[in-house]
């Protein structure tokens, strides 16, 4: 599970760690291709990122990654049928905690991007489609390629990622089982509390690393 989450985080980072998209709307496949190359180039040249500077990484994730991810939809899909049972305040809290969890996950794995490159498969979609899938694979210097696909939706502010598949495992489905198990065991508030406690530990670990 830990390894899968790390792979998912690295793949998300490969398409998000950049300046916001230009005003002219890009096709979803062009957007993913551009961001992928920019993040890989940046990770190879930024000494602070390579050294694992947590503060810099967190700041950059917050300002560069998040604009391209639809955390609201991602959280609602991960919560499944329980999302409808949650109050607006619970939905807000759950989204914020899930968002924070993924941010820390990204920050803890971003320095792993070294010499990878990305190859894309032919993109197929109709002009009127508002939800599409972009298929690609990460080519490491050693080992087998990592197949990953992105699900994007067209929003009022452009295309945004709401799910990622690594080796056939979709991020939303990975968390959906965990969320469902915790809600059944306790409640929606219980899930929020568990995520909050985990985020507090991740924040403390990040602060500890930054002072070393």
GROMACS .gro file of C-alpha atoms in nm:
model
  212
    1UNK     CA    1   0.000   0.000   0.000
    2UNK     CA    2   0.280   0.242   0.092
    3UNK     CA    3   0.465   0.170  -0.231
    4UNK     CA    4   0.151   0.219  -0.438
    5UNK     CA    5   0.079   0.553  -0.271
    6UNK     CA    6   0.435   0.667  -0.340
    7UNK     CA    7   0.402   0.573  -0.708
    8UNK     CA    8   0.071   0.756  -0.730
    9UNK     CA    9   0.228   1.061  -0.572
   10UNK     CA   10   0.525   1.062  -0.808
   11UNK     CA   11   0.291   1.030  -1.106
   12UNK     CA   12   0.077   1.317  -0.986
   13UNK     CA   13   0.385   1.526  -0.936
   14UNK     CA   14   0.496   1.451  -1.288
   15UNK     CA   15   0.201   1.652  -1.416
   16UNK     CA   16   0.148   1.923  -1.160
   17UNK     CA   17   0.462   2.087  -1.031
   18UNK     CA   18   0.465   2.388  -1.264
   19UNK     CA   19   0.328   2.735  -1.323
   20UNK     CA   20  -0.046   2.763  -1.401
   21UNK     CA   21  -0.155   2.690  -1.757
   22UNK     CA   22  -0.161   2.975  -2.007
   23UNK     CA   23  -0.486   3.160  -2.071
   24UNK     CA   24  -0.552   2.978  -2.399
   25UNK     CA   25  -0.703   2.641  -2.317
   26UNK     CA   26  -0.484   2.344  -2.401
   27UNK     CA   27  -0.607   2.006  -2.512
   28UNK     CA   28  -0.590   1.763  -2.217
   29UNK     CA   29  -0.317   1.547  -2.370
   30UNK     CA   30  -0.108   1.852  -2.462
   31UNK     CA   31  -0.148   1.985  -2.109
   32UNK     CA   32  -0.031   1.661  -1.948
   33UNK     CA   33   0.262   1.630  -2.188
   34UNK     CA   34   0.379   1.985  -2.124
   35UNK     CA   35   0.352   1.960  -1.748
   36UNK     CA   36   0.521   1.621  -1.741
   37UNK     CA   37   0.829   1.752  -1.917
   38UNK     CA   38   0.843   2.068  -1.708
   39UNK     CA   39   0.827   1.883  -1.376
   40UNK     CA   40   1.094   1.635  -1.478
   41UNK     CA   41   1.324   1.914  -1.595
   42UNK     CA   42   1.266   2.109  -1.275
   43UNK     CA   43   1.324   1.811  -1.047
   44UNK     CA   44   1.656   1.742  -1.218
   45UNK     CA   45   1.788   2.096  -1.179
   46UNK     CA   46   1.649   2.229  -0.850
   47UNK     CA   47   1.907   2.159  -0.579
   48UNK     CA   48   1.662   2.226  -0.295
   49UNK     CA   49   1.421   1.968  -0.434
   50UNK     CA   50   1.697   1.714  -0.478
   51UNK     CA   51   1.813   1.777  -0.120
   52UNK     CA   52   1.460   1.719   0.011
   53UNK     CA   53   1.402   2.072   0.146
   54UNK     CA   54   1.055   2.018   0.294
   55UNK     CA   55   0.954   2.383   0.324
   56UNK     CA   56   1.040   2.460  -0.036
   57UNK     CA   57   0.872   2.144  -0.162
   58UNK     CA   58   0.553   2.210   0.037
   59UNK     CA   59   0.536   2.570  -0.084
   60UNK     CA   60   0.582   2.464  -0.443
   61UNK     CA   61   0.331   2.181  -0.418
   62UNK     CA   62   0.076   2.422  -0.271
   63UNK     CA   63   0.120   2.684  -0.541
   64UNK     CA   64   0.202   2.474  -0.847
   65UNK     CA   65   0.043   2.129  -0.811
   66UNK     CA   66  -0.297   2.201  -0.665
   67UNK     CA   67  -0.440   2.422  -0.944
   68UNK     CA   68  -0.446   2.120  -1.174
   69UNK     CA   69  -0.620   1.872  -0.942
   70UNK     CA   70  -0.991   1.859  -0.864
   71UNK     CA   71  -0.975   1.757  -0.498
   72UNK     CA   72  -1.349   1.812  -0.450
   73UNK     CA   73  -1.444   1.551  -0.705
   74UNK     CA   74  -1.160   1.323  -0.606
   75UNK     CA   75  -1.275   1.326  -0.242
   76UNK     CA   76  -1.641   1.273  -0.327
   77UNK     CA   77  -1.553   0.973  -0.542
   78UNK     CA   78  -1.328   0.827  -0.271
   79UNK     CA   79  -1.603   0.872  -0.012
   80UNK     CA   80  -1.854   0.698  -0.241
   81UNK     CA   81  -2.209   0.668  -0.116
   82UNK     CA   82  -2.111   0.814   0.220
   83UNK     CA   83  -2.050   1.151   0.056
   84UNK     CA   84  -2.424   1.208   0.025
   85UNK     CA   85  -2.470   1.135   0.395
   86UNK     CA   86  -2.213   1.394   0.499
   87UNK     CA   87  -2.313   1.747   0.590
   88UNK     CA   88  -2.167   2.035   0.386
   89UNK     CA   89  -1.927   2.106   0.675
   90UNK     CA   90  -1.817   1.742   0.690
   91UNK     CA   91  -1.764   1.739   0.313
   92UNK     CA   92  -1.548   2.051   0.345
   93UNK     CA   93  -1.342   1.907   0.631
   94UNK     CA   94  -1.296   1.571   0.457
   95UNK     CA   95  -1.185   1.739   0.135
   96UNK     CA   96  -0.937   1.959   0.323
   97UNK     CA   97  -0.788   1.666   0.515
   98UNK     CA   98  -0.763   1.445   0.206
   99UNK     CA   99  -0.604   1.732   0.016
  100UNK     CA  100  -0.352   1.785   0.295
  101UNK     CA  101  -0.272   1.413   0.309
  102UNK     CA  102  -0.194   1.404  -0.062
  103UNK     CA  103   0.014   1.722  -0.038
  104UNK     CA  104   0.235   1.565   0.228
  105UNK     CA  105   0.254   1.244   0.027
  106UNK     CA  106   0.372   1.444  -0.275
  107UNK     CA  107   0.624   1.635  -0.066
  108UNK     CA  108   0.771   1.315   0.075
  109UNK     CA  109   0.825   1.160  -0.268
  110UNK     CA  110   0.907   1.450  -0.498
  111UNK     CA  111   1.283   1.415  -0.456
  112UNK     CA  112   1.254   1.063  -0.604
  113UNK     CA  113   1.215   1.210  -0.951
  114UNK     CA  114   1.561   1.176  -1.102
  115UNK     CA  115   1.620   1.050  -1.455
  116UNK     CA  116   1.275   0.927  -1.553
  117UNK     CA  117   1.118   1.015  -1.885
  118UNK     CA  118   0.757   0.989  -1.999
  119UNK     CA  119   0.612   0.839  -2.315
  120UNK     CA  120   0.251   0.895  -2.422
  121UNK     CA  121   0.014   0.669  -2.610
  122UNK     CA  122  -0.209   0.799  -2.891
  123UNK     CA  123  -0.484   1.018  -2.749
  124UNK     CA  124  -0.840   0.946  -2.857
  125UNK     CA  125  -1.131   1.176  -2.771
  126UNK     CA  126  -1.412   1.360  -2.944
  127UNK     CA  127  -1.409   1.743  -2.944
  128UNK     CA  128  -1.727   1.751  -2.736
  129UNK     CA  129  -1.597   1.516  -2.464
  130UNK     CA  130  -1.583   1.670  -2.117
  131UNK     CA  131  -1.413   1.370  -1.953
  132UNK     CA  132  -1.111   1.200  -2.107
  133UNK     CA  133  -0.827   0.962  -2.029
  134UNK     CA  134  -0.464   1.033  -2.116
  135UNK     CA  135  -0.243   0.723  -2.126
  136UNK     CA  136   0.130   0.718  -2.071
  137UNK     CA  137   0.417   0.533  -1.910
  138UNK     CA  138   0.718   0.637  -1.703
  139UNK     CA  139   1.046   0.499  -1.833
  140UNK     CA  140   1.301   0.461  -1.550
  141UNK     CA  141   1.674   0.423  -1.602
  142UNK     CA  142   1.639   0.069  -1.468
  143UNK     CA  143   1.348  -0.170  -1.442
  144UNK     CA  144   1.020  -0.204  -1.624
  145UNK     CA  145   0.810   0.091  -1.745
  146UNK     CA  146   0.537   0.211  -1.507
  147UNK     CA  147   0.204   0.232  -1.689
  148UNK     CA  148  -0.007   0.525  -1.575
  149UNK     CA  149  -0.326   0.684  -1.701
  150UNK     CA  150  -0.491   1.013  -1.609
  151UNK     CA  151  -0.861   1.093  -1.593
  152UNK     CA  152  -0.938   1.458  -1.656
  153UNK     CA  153  -1.254   1.662  -1.664
  154UNK     CA  154  -1.324   1.988  -1.842
  155UNK     CA  155  -1.413   2.257  -1.589
  156UNK     CA  156  -1.487   2.627  -1.614
  157UNK     CA  157  -1.119   2.694  -1.543
  158UNK     CA  158  -0.977   2.434  -1.781
  159UNK     CA  159  -0.891   2.064  -1.770
  160UNK     CA  160  -0.824   1.915  -1.426
  161UNK     CA  161  -0.706   1.574  -1.308
  162UNK     CA  162  -0.943   1.385  -1.079
  163UNK     CA  163  -0.798   1.035  -1.084
  164UNK     CA  164  -0.477   0.850  -1.175
  165UNK     CA  165  -0.407   0.485  -1.244
  166UNK     CA  166  -0.069   0.325  -1.177
  167UNK     CA  167  -0.026  -0.031  -1.302
  168UNK     CA  168  -0.403  -0.063  -1.323
  169UNK     CA  169  -0.477   0.068  -0.970
  170UNK     CA  170  -0.679   0.391  -0.963
  171UNK     CA  171  -0.605   0.636  -0.681
  172UNK     CA  172  -0.973   0.692  -0.602
  173UNK     CA  173  -1.043   0.319  -0.569
  174UNK     CA  174  -0.732   0.275  -0.354
  175UNK     CA  175  -0.859   0.527  -0.100
  176UNK     CA  176  -1.225   0.434  -0.138
  177UNK     CA  177  -1.175   0.103   0.042
  178UNK     CA  178  -0.986   0.272   0.326
  179UNK     CA  179  -1.247   0.545   0.363
  180UNK     CA  180  -1.536   0.300   0.359
  181UNK     CA  181  -1.371   0.076   0.619
  182UNK     CA  182  -1.309   0.365   0.859
  183UNK     CA  183  -1.657   0.513   0.818
  184UNK     CA  184  -1.819   0.175   0.886
  185UNK     CA  185  -1.598   0.128   1.192
  186UNK     CA  186  -1.657   0.474   1.335
  187UNK     CA  187  -1.824   0.749   1.131
  188UNK     CA  188  -1.753   1.024   0.881
  189UNK     CA  189  -1.623   1.234   1.169
  190UNK     CA  190  -1.407   0.939   1.267
  191UNK     CA  191  -1.251   0.930   0.920
  192UNK     CA  192  -1.189   1.305   0.935
  193UNK     CA  193  -1.023   1.261   1.274
  194UNK     CA  194  -0.800   0.977   1.149
  195UNK     CA  195  -0.687   1.182   0.849
  196UNK     CA  196  -0.627   1.486   1.070
  197UNK     CA  197  -0.411   1.285   1.311
  198UNK     CA  198  -0.214   1.136   1.024
  199UNK     CA  199  -0.158   1.481   0.874
  200UNK     CA  200  -0.037   1.612   1.209
  201UNK     CA  201   0.223   1.334   1.225
  202UNK     CA  202   0.333   1.401   0.867
  203UNK     CA  203   0.365   1.773   0.945
  204UNK     CA  204   0.574   1.696   1.252
  205UNK     CA  205   0.800   1.461   1.054
  206UNK     CA  206   0.844   1.724   0.784
  207UNK     CA  207   0.933   1.989   1.041
  208UNK     CA  208   1.185   1.751   1.199
  209UNK     CA  209   1.353   1.686   0.863
  210UNK     CA  210   1.373   2.057   0.786
  211UNK     CA  211   1.566   2.128   1.108
  212UNK     CA  212   1.831   1.862   1.047
   0.00000   0.00000   0.00000
